[in-house]
Short mmCIF file of C-alpha atoms in Angstrom, two decimals:
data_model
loop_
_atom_site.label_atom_id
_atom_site.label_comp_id
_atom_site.label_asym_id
_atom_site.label_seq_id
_atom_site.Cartn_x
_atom_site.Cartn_y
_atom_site.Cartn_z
CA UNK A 1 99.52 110.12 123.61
CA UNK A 2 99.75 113.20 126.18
CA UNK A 3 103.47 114.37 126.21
CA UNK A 4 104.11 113.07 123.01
CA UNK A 5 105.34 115.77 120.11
CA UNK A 6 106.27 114.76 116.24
CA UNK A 7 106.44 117.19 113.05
CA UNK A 8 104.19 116.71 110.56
CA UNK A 9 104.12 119.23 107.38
CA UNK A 10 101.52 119.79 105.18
CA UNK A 11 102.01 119.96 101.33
CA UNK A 12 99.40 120.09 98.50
CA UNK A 13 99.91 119.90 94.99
CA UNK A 14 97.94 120.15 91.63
CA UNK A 15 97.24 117.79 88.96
CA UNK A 16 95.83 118.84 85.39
CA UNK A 17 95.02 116.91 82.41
CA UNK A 18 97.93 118.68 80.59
CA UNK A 19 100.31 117.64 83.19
CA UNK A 20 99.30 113.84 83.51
CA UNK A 21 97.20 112.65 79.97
CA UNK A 22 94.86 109.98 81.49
CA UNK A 23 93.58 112.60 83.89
CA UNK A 24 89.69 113.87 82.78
CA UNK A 25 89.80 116.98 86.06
CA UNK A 26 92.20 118.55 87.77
CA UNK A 27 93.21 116.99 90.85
CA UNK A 28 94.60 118.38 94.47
CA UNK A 29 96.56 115.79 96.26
CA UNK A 30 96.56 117.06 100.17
CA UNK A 31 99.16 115.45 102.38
CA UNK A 32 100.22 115.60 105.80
CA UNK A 33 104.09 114.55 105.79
CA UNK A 34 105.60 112.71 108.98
CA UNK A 35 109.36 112.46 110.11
CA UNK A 36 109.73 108.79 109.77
CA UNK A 37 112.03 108.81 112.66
CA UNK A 38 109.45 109.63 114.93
CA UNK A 39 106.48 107.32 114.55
CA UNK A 40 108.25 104.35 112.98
CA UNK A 41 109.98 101.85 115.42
CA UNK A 42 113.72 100.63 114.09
CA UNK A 43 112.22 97.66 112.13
CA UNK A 44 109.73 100.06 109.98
CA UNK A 45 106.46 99.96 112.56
CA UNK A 46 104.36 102.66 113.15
CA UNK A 47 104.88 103.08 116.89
CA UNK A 48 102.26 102.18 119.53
CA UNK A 49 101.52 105.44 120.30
CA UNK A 50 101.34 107.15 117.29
CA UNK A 51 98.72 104.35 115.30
CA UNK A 52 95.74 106.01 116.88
CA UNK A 53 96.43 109.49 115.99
CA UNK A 54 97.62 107.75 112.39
CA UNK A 55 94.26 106.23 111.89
CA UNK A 56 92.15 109.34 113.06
CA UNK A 57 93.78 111.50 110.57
CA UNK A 58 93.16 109.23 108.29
CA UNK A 59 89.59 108.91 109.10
CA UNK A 60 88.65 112.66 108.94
CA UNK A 61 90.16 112.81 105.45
CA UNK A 62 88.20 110.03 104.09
CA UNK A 63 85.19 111.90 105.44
CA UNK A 64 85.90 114.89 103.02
CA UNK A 65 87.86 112.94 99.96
CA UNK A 66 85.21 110.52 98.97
CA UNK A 67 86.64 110.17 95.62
CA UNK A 68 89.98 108.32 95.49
CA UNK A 69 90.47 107.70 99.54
CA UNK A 70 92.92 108.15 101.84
CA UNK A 71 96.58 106.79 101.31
CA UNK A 72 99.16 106.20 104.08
CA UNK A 73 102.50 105.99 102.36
CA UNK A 74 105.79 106.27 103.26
CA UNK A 75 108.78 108.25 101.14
CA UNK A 76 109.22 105.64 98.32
CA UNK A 77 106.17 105.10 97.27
CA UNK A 78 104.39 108.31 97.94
CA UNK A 79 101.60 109.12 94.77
CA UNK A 80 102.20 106.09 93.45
CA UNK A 81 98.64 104.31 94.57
CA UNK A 82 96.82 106.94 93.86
CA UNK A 83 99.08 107.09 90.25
CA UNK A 84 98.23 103.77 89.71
CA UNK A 85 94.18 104.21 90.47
CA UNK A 86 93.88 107.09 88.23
CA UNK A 87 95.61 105.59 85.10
CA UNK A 88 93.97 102.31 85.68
CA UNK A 89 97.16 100.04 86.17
CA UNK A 90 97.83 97.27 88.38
CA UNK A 91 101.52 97.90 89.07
CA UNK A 92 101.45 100.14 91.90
CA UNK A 93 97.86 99.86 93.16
CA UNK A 94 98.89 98.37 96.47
CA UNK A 95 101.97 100.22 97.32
CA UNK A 96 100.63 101.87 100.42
CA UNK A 97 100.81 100.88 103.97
CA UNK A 98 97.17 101.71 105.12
CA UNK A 99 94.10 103.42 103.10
CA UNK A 100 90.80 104.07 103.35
CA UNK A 101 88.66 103.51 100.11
CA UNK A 102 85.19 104.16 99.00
CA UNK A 103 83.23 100.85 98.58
CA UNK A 104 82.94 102.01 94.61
CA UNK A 105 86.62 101.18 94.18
CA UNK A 106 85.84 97.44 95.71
CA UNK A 107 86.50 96.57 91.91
CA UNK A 108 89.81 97.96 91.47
CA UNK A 109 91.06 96.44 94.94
CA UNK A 110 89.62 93.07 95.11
CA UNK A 111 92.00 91.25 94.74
CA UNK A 112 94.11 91.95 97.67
CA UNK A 113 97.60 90.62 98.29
CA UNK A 114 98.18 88.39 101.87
CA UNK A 115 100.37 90.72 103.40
CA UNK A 116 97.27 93.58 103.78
CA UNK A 117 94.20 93.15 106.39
CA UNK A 118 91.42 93.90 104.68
CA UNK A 119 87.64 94.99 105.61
CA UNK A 120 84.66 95.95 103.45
CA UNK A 121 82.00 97.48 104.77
CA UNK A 122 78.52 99.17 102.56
CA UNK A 123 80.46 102.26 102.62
CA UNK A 124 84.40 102.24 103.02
CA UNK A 125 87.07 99.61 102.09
CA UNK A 126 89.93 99.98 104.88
CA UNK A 127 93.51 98.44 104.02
CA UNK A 128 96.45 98.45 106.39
CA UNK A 129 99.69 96.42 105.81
CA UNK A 130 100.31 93.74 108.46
CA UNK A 131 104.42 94.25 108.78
CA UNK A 132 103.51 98.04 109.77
CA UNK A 133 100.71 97.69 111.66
CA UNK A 134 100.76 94.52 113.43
CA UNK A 135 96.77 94.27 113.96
CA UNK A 136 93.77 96.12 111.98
CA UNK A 137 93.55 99.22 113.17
CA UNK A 138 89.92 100.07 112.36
CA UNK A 139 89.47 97.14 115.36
CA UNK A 140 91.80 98.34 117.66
CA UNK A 141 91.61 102.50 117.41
CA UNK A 142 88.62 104.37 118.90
#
């Protein structure tokens, strides 16, 4: 990872109940953006080099947002997981490409599609999509 330099741009934005109905709170939604370009190889994987700092950031999010997880998503279906979670509805639930879930949520995610790896431990679900990560990175990263 020494010598190696990518952008990655921070943007938050704010839910309300009179902005989306089903919401009960208001909600922040904190995301770090990456260039694609940069830590995606040419047939959409996250590059070698970049999965451990991936998975780390993810890591010290889920430390701090215990309440809907972690999602890593990539431009197209950005909000829609966590959409999906909130309002209750399937469609949309699994469109992310890793997360990291509190066990509470085992419900809502049990019933996980082939093309995921999948762990559950007392605490923490962890998700990661096979075609983008090629192994499960809660294995493989320290």
């Amino acid at each position: 990872m020494m010598g190696t330099n990518f952008h990655i741009r921070p943007y938050m934005t704010g839910w309300t109940p009179q902005e989306i109905k089903k919401l009960q709170d208001t909600w922040i939604e904190v995301s770090l953006l990456f260039l694609t370009v940069e830590i995606e190889n040419r047939i959409r994987q996250i590059k070698d080099e970049h999965k451990p700092l991936v998975w780390a950031m993810m890591e010290k999010f889920s430390k701090e947002f215990t309440v809907s997880g972690v999602f890593f998503t990539n431009e197209v279906s950005d909000g829609r997981p966590w959409e999906a979670l909130i309002s209750g509805e399937k469609q949309g639930i699994w469109e992310f490409d890793a997360a990291i879930l509190p066990e509470f949520l085992s419900h809502t995610y049990k019933d996980c599609p082939t093309e995921m790896f999948i762990s559950i431990n007392a605490n923490t679900i962890f998700v990661a999509r096979k075609s983008i990560w090629r192994t499960e990175p809660w294995l493989t990263i320290d």
